[in-house]
PDB file of C-alpha atoms in Angstrom:
ATOM      1  CA  MET R   9       0.000   0.000   0.000  1.00 65.00           C
ATOM      2  CA  LYS R  10       2.861   2.379   0.855  1.00 66.00           C
ATOM      3  CA  GLN R  11       4.535   1.603  -2.472  1.00 68.00           C
ATOM      4  CA  LEU R  12       1.321   2.409  -4.345  1.00 57.00           C
ATOM      5  CA  LYS R  13       0.982   5.734  -2.520  1.00 60.00           C
ATOM      6  CA  PHE R  14       4.636   6.539  -3.265  1.00 58.00           C
ATOM      7  CA  ILE R  15       4.248   5.672  -6.950  1.00 62.00           C
ATOM      8  CA  LEU R  16       1.082   7.768  -7.270  1.00 49.00           C
ATOM      9  CA  ALA R  17       2.690  10.694  -5.453  1.00 54.00           C
ATOM     10  CA  THR R  18       5.732  10.482  -7.735  1.00 59.00           C
ATOM     11  CA  ILE R  19       3.523  10.466 -10.830  1.00 60.00           C
ATOM     12  CA  PHE R  20       1.546  13.509  -9.655  1.00 54.00           C
ATOM     13  CA  VAL R  21       4.694  15.436  -8.730  1.00 56.00           C
ATOM     14  CA  GLY R  22       6.205  14.585 -12.121  1.00 60.00           C
ATOM     15  CA  LEU R  23       3.080  15.709 -13.936  1.00 52.00           C
ATOM     16  CA  GLY R  24       3.087  18.913 -11.911  1.00 56.00           C
ATOM     17  CA  PHE R  25       6.655  19.662 -12.988  1.00 57.00           C
ATOM     18  CA  LEU R  26       5.950  18.794 -16.607  1.00 55.00           C
ATOM     19  CA  SER R  27       2.836  20.951 -16.692  1.00 54.00           C
ATOM     20  CA  PHE R  28       4.854  24.163 -16.422  1.00 53.00           C
ATOM     21  CA  MET R  29       8.246  23.213 -17.861  1.00 54.00           C
ATOM     22  CA  ASN R  30       7.433  24.255 -21.424  1.00 50.00           C
ATOM     23  CA  ASP R  31       7.223  28.012 -20.678  1.00 51.00           C
ATOM     24  CA  SER R  32       4.238  28.383 -22.992  1.00 50.00           C
ATOM     25  CA  GLN R  33       2.526  30.749 -20.558  1.00 66.00           C
ATOM     26  CA  VAL R  34       3.750  33.515 -18.330  1.00 74.00           C
ATOM     27  CA  PRO R  35       2.917  32.392 -14.791  1.00 79.00           C
ATOM     28  CA  ALA R  36       0.843  34.516 -12.470  1.00 90.00           C
ATOM     29  CA  ILE R  37       2.436  35.950  -9.363  1.00 90.00           C
ATOM     30  CA  GLY R  38       1.089  34.006  -6.427  1.00 91.00           C
ATOM     31  CA  LEU R  39       1.723  31.392  -3.783  1.00 92.00           C
ATOM     32  CA  LYS R  40       0.619  28.202  -5.547  1.00 94.00           C
ATOM     33  CA  ILE R  41       2.929  25.647  -7.113  1.00 94.00           C
ATOM     34  CA  GLY R  42       3.718  26.927 -10.617  1.00 94.00           C
ATOM     35  CA  ASP R  43       3.153  30.610  -9.773  1.00 96.00           C
ATOM     36  CA  ARG R  44       5.951  33.152  -9.803  1.00 96.00           C
ATOM     37  CA  ALA R  45       7.020  34.022  -6.275  1.00 97.00           C
ATOM     38  CA  PRO R  46       5.997  37.496  -5.093  1.00 97.00           C
ATOM     39  CA  VAL R  47       8.549  40.298  -5.246  1.00 95.00           C
ATOM     40  CA  ILE R  48      10.856  40.818  -2.275  1.00 97.00           C
ATOM     41  CA  GLN R  49      12.722  44.117  -2.012  1.00 97.00           C
ATOM     42  CA  THR R  50      14.294  44.696   1.373  1.00 97.00           C
ATOM     43  CA  THR R  51      17.556  44.905   3.272  1.00 97.00           C
ATOM     44  CA  LEU R  52      19.633  41.980   4.515  1.00 97.00           C
ATOM     45  CA  LEU R  53      20.633  41.871   8.178  1.00 96.00           C
ATOM     46  CA  GLN R  54      24.137  42.929   7.112  1.00 92.00           C
ATOM     47  CA  GLY R  55      22.664  46.167   5.688  1.00 95.00           C
ATOM     48  CA  GLU R  56      22.921  45.349   1.970  1.00 97.00           C
ATOM     49  CA  SER R  57      19.883  45.884  -0.252  1.00 97.00           C
ATOM     50  CA  PHE R  58      18.254  42.714  -1.557  1.00 97.00           C
ATOM     51  CA  GLU R  59      15.855  41.882  -4.383  1.00 97.00           C
ATOM     52  CA  LEU R  60      14.638  38.340  -4.960  1.00 97.00           C
ATOM     53  CA  ASP R  61      14.776  38.974  -8.723  1.00 95.00           C
ATOM     54  CA  SER R  62      18.570  39.334  -8.422  1.00 97.00           C
ATOM     55  CA  LEU R  63      18.691  35.550  -7.954  1.00 97.00           C
ATOM     56  CA  LYS R  64      17.127  34.775 -11.354  1.00 95.00           C
ATOM     57  CA  GLY R  65      18.797  31.765 -12.905  1.00 95.00           C
ATOM     58  CA  LYS R  66      19.356  30.104  -9.514  1.00 96.00           C
ATOM     59  CA  MET R  67      17.333  27.667  -7.483  1.00 97.00           C
ATOM     60  CA  VAL R  68      16.236  29.446  -4.300  1.00 98.00           C
ATOM     61  CA  ILE R  69      14.965  28.140  -0.988  1.00 98.00           C
ATOM     62  CA  LEU R  70      12.942  30.751   0.894  1.00 98.00           C
ATOM     63  CA  ASN R  71      13.230  29.586   4.481  1.00 98.00           C
ATOM     64  CA  PHE R  72      10.704  31.270   6.786  1.00 98.00           C
ATOM     65  CA  TRP R  73      11.807  30.397  10.317  1.00 98.00           C
ATOM     66  CA  ALA R  74      12.158  31.715  13.860  1.00 97.00           C
ATOM     67  CA  SER R  75      14.871  31.383  16.491  1.00 97.00           C
ATOM     68  CA  TYR R  76      12.255  30.462  19.122  1.00 97.00           C
ATOM     69  CA  ASP R  77      10.743  27.642  17.015  1.00 96.00           C
ATOM     70  CA  ALA R  78      12.379  24.275  17.781  1.00 96.00           C
ATOM     71  CA  PRO R  79      11.383  22.514  14.503  1.00 95.00           C
ATOM     72  CA  SER R  80      12.759  25.344  12.363  1.00 94.00           C
ATOM     73  CA  ARG R  81      15.998  25.324  14.383  1.00 96.00           C
ATOM     74  CA  MET R  82      16.310  21.593  13.730  1.00 95.00           C
ATOM     75  CA  ASN R  83      15.566  22.248  10.056  1.00 95.00           C
ATOM     76  CA  ASN R  84      18.563  24.601   9.948  1.00 96.00           C
ATOM     77  CA  TYR R  85      20.902  21.609  10.300  1.00 96.00           C
ATOM     78  CA  GLN R  86      19.195  19.847   7.398  1.00 96.00           C
ATOM     79  CA  LEU R  87      19.139  23.094   5.409  1.00 97.00           C
ATOM     80  CA  ASN R  88      22.909  23.362   5.821  1.00 97.00           C
ATOM     81  CA  GLN R  89      23.269  19.813   4.478  1.00 97.00           C
ATOM     82  CA  ILE R  90      20.988  20.510   1.503  1.00 97.00           C
ATOM     83  CA  HIS R  91      22.854  23.724   0.697  1.00 97.00           C
ATOM     84  CA  SER R  92      26.198  21.931   0.910  1.00 96.00           C
ATOM     85  CA  ASN R  93      24.992  19.127  -1.391  1.00 96.00           C
ATOM     86  CA  TYR R  94      23.334  21.322  -4.027  1.00 95.00           C
ATOM     87  CA  GLN R  95      25.052  24.736  -3.922  1.00 94.00           C
ATOM     88  CA  ASN R  96      27.025  24.137  -7.137  1.00 92.00           C
ATOM     89  CA  VAL R  97      24.673  21.837  -9.021  1.00 93.00           C
ATOM     90  CA  GLN R  98      23.158  22.359 -12.474  1.00 93.00           C
ATOM     91  CA  PHE R  99      19.370  22.007 -12.321  1.00 92.00           C
ATOM     92  CA  HIS R 100      16.649  22.050 -14.905  1.00 87.00           C
ATOM     93  CA  LYS R 101      15.824  25.792 -15.067  1.00 85.00           C
ATOM     94  CA  GLY R 102      18.435  26.840 -12.565  1.00 88.00           C
ATOM     95  CA  GLN R 103      22.081  26.687 -11.680  1.00 91.00           C
ATOM     96  CA  ASP R 104      23.415  26.641  -8.122  1.00 94.00           C
ATOM     97  CA  LEU R 105      21.313  26.896  -4.968  1.00 96.00           C
ATOM     98  CA  GLU R 106      20.838  29.924  -2.731  1.00 97.00           C
ATOM     99  CA  VAL R 107      19.096  30.053   0.643  1.00 98.00           C
ATOM    100  CA  VAL R 108      17.206  33.177   1.653  1.00 98.00           C
ATOM    101  CA  SER R 109      16.509  32.913   5.364  1.00 98.00           C
ATOM    102  CA  ILE R 110      13.542  35.074   6.374  1.00 98.00           C
ATOM    103  CA  SER R 111      13.193  35.292  10.139  1.00 98.00           C
ATOM    104  CA  LEU R 112       9.845  35.730  11.855  1.00 98.00           C
ATOM    105  CA  ASP R 113      11.621  36.970  14.984  1.00 98.00           C
ATOM    106  CA  ARG R 114      10.807  40.186  16.819  1.00 97.00           C
ATOM    107  CA  PHE R 115      14.089  40.518  18.725  1.00 97.00           C
ATOM    108  CA  GLN R 116      17.582  40.877  17.280  1.00 97.00           C
ATOM    109  CA  TYR R 117      19.784  39.183  19.884  1.00 97.00           C
ATOM    110  CA  PRO R 118      18.105  35.722  19.864  1.00 97.00           C
ATOM    111  CA  LEU R 119      18.085  35.804  16.056  1.00 98.00           C
ATOM    112  CA  GLU R 120      21.793  36.618  15.772  1.00 98.00           C
ATOM    113  CA  LEU R 121      22.627  33.985  18.399  1.00 98.00           C
ATOM    114  CA  ALA R 122      20.627  31.327  16.508  1.00 98.00           C
ATOM    115  CA  ILE R 123      22.341  32.223  13.209  1.00 98.00           C
ATOM    116  CA  GLN R 124      25.730  31.702  14.878  1.00 98.00           C
ATOM    117  CA  GLN R 125      24.745  28.522  16.752  1.00 97.00           C
ATOM    118  CA  ASP R 126      23.065  26.945  13.716  1.00 98.00           C
ATOM    119  CA  GLU R 127      26.019  27.917  11.481  1.00 97.00           C
ATOM    120  CA  THR R 128      23.821  29.571   8.854  1.00 97.00           C
ATOM    121  CA  VAL R 129      25.923  32.725   8.482  1.00 96.00           C
ATOM    122  CA  HIS R 130      26.468  31.936   4.772  1.00 96.00           C
ATOM    123  CA  PHE R 131      22.733  32.281   3.978  1.00 98.00           C
ATOM    124  CA  MET R 132      21.114  35.574   3.007  1.00 98.00           C
ATOM    125  CA  HIS R 133      19.310  36.684   6.185  1.00 98.00           C
ATOM    126  CA  ILE R 134      16.269  38.966   6.243  1.00 98.00           C
ATOM    127  CA  CYS R 135      14.308  40.120   9.279  1.00 98.00           C
ATOM    128  CA  ASP R 136      12.056  43.135   9.765  1.00 97.00           C
ATOM    129  CA  PHE R 137      11.490  42.270  13.447  1.00 97.00           C
ATOM    130  CA  LEU R 138       7.711  42.398  12.995  1.00 97.00           C
ATOM    131  CA  GLY R 139       7.138  38.628  13.165  1.00 96.00           C
ATOM    132  CA  ILE R 140       4.196  37.304  11.187  1.00 96.00           C
ATOM    133  CA  ASP R 141       2.843  40.868  10.946  1.00 97.00           C
ATOM    134  CA  GLY R 142       5.731  41.974   8.712  1.00 96.00           C
ATOM    135  CA  PRO R 143       5.144  42.817   5.044  1.00 97.00           C
ATOM    136  CA  ILE R 144       7.100  39.845   3.680  1.00 97.00           C
ATOM    137  CA  ALA R 145       5.311  37.372   5.952  1.00 97.00           C
ATOM    138  CA  ARG R 146       1.950  38.873   4.953  1.00 97.00           C
ATOM    139  CA  THR R 147       2.842  38.843   1.234  1.00 97.00           C
ATOM    140  CA  PHE R 148       3.709  35.141   1.444  1.00 97.00           C
ATOM    141  CA  ASP R 149       0.759  34.405   3.775  1.00 96.00           C
ATOM    142  CA  VAL R 150       3.113  32.960   6.392  1.00 96.00           C
ATOM    143  CA  ASP R 151       1.848  32.458   9.925  1.00 93.00           C
ATOM    144  CA  ARG R 152       4.349  29.748  10.917  1.00 93.00           C
ATOM    145  CA  PRO R 153       7.721  28.502   9.634  1.00 95.00           C
ATOM    146  CA  VAL R 154       7.649  27.128   6.088  1.00 96.00           C
ATOM    147  CA  ASN R 155      10.026  26.565   3.154  1.00 97.00           C
ATOM    148  CA  LEU R 156       9.448  27.377  -0.516  1.00 97.00           C
ATOM    149  CA  LEU R 157      11.589  26.311  -3.467  1.00 97.00           C
ATOM    150  CA  SER R 158      11.662  28.409  -6.628  1.00 97.00           C
ATOM    151  CA  ASP R 159      13.475  27.737  -9.880  1.00 95.00           C
ATOM    152  CA  GLY R 160      15.639  29.993 -12.014  1.00 93.00           C
ATOM    153  CA  SER R 161      12.609  31.735 -13.497  1.00 94.00           C
ATOM    154  CA  GLY R 162      11.126  32.419 -10.050  1.00 95.00           C
ATOM    155  CA  ARG R 163       8.379  29.772 -10.208  1.00 96.00           C
ATOM    156  CA  ILE R 164       7.407  28.074  -6.967  1.00 96.00           C
ATOM    157  CA  LEU R 165       8.162  24.360  -7.256  1.00 96.00           C
ATOM    158  CA  ALA R 166       7.542  23.095  -3.730  1.00 96.00           C
ATOM    159  CA  LYS R 167       6.267  24.266  -0.356  1.00 96.00           C
ATOM    160  CA  ASP R 168       6.719  22.364   2.891  1.00 93.00           C
ATOM    161  CA  SER R 169       6.967  23.034   6.625  1.00 91.00           C
ATOM    162  CA  SER R 170       9.769  20.487   6.793  1.00 88.00           C
ATOM    163  CA  LEU R 171      12.395  20.167   4.075  1.00 94.00           C
ATOM    164  CA  ALA R 172      11.361  16.742   2.736  1.00 93.00           C
ATOM    165  CA  LYS R 173       9.514  17.956  -0.386  1.00 94.00           C
ATOM    166  CA  ILE R 174      12.150  20.594  -1.033  1.00 96.00           C
ATOM    167  CA  GLU R 175      14.960  18.044  -0.995  1.00 95.00           C
ATOM    168  CA  LYS R 176      13.028  15.574  -3.184  1.00 95.00           C
ATOM    169  CA  SER R 177      12.328  18.332  -5.701  1.00 94.00           C
ATOM    170  CA  LEU R 178      15.992  19.342  -5.812  1.00 95.00           C
ATOM    171  CA  ALA R 179      17.057  15.722  -6.323  1.00 94.00           C
ATOM    172  CA  PHE R 180      14.492  15.331  -9.114  1.00 94.00           C
ATOM    173  CA  LEU R 181      15.678  18.463 -10.937  1.00 94.00           C
ATOM    174  CA  ALA R 182      19.426  18.033 -10.412  1.00 91.00           C
ATOM    175  CA  ARG R 183      21.597  17.323 -13.421  1.00 73.00           C
ATOM    176  CA  TYR R 184      24.881  15.935 -12.171  1.00 50.00           C
TER     177      TYR R 184
END
């Protein structure tokens, strides 16, 4: 029974990828699989300006997380592993992998401590210190930690509170 569910899930995921791989239509901006991710224009924690569109051509994981959330802290370890495995990989519709870490924190010190402890200093970190009430969280309809994967054209390929679907999607699209 588990094998049948796995096979059916694989077929549906494959059909989902194939349904928008031909670029015959310009995707709508939205939050559904196949939509273009909404625009992000902000400042990184280090003070540099950031635009999500500057990462066109790359696979991007948008990691919405919080320093006070135990599951998202545990995900940071796995996110480091995924980034290490795929950072220089050629994908279908994307080359290399970038992680944009968007914190839902309200306080700076716990966030900076978590970034150091979780060894995620090499990610692009964004935080407006407004939690789920911030403009980016509202734009992406985020009320708890979640991960989104977008391809080189900015289309959303996967969305998951853990990183399981994200990692499976990367493995599926990787060209070694």
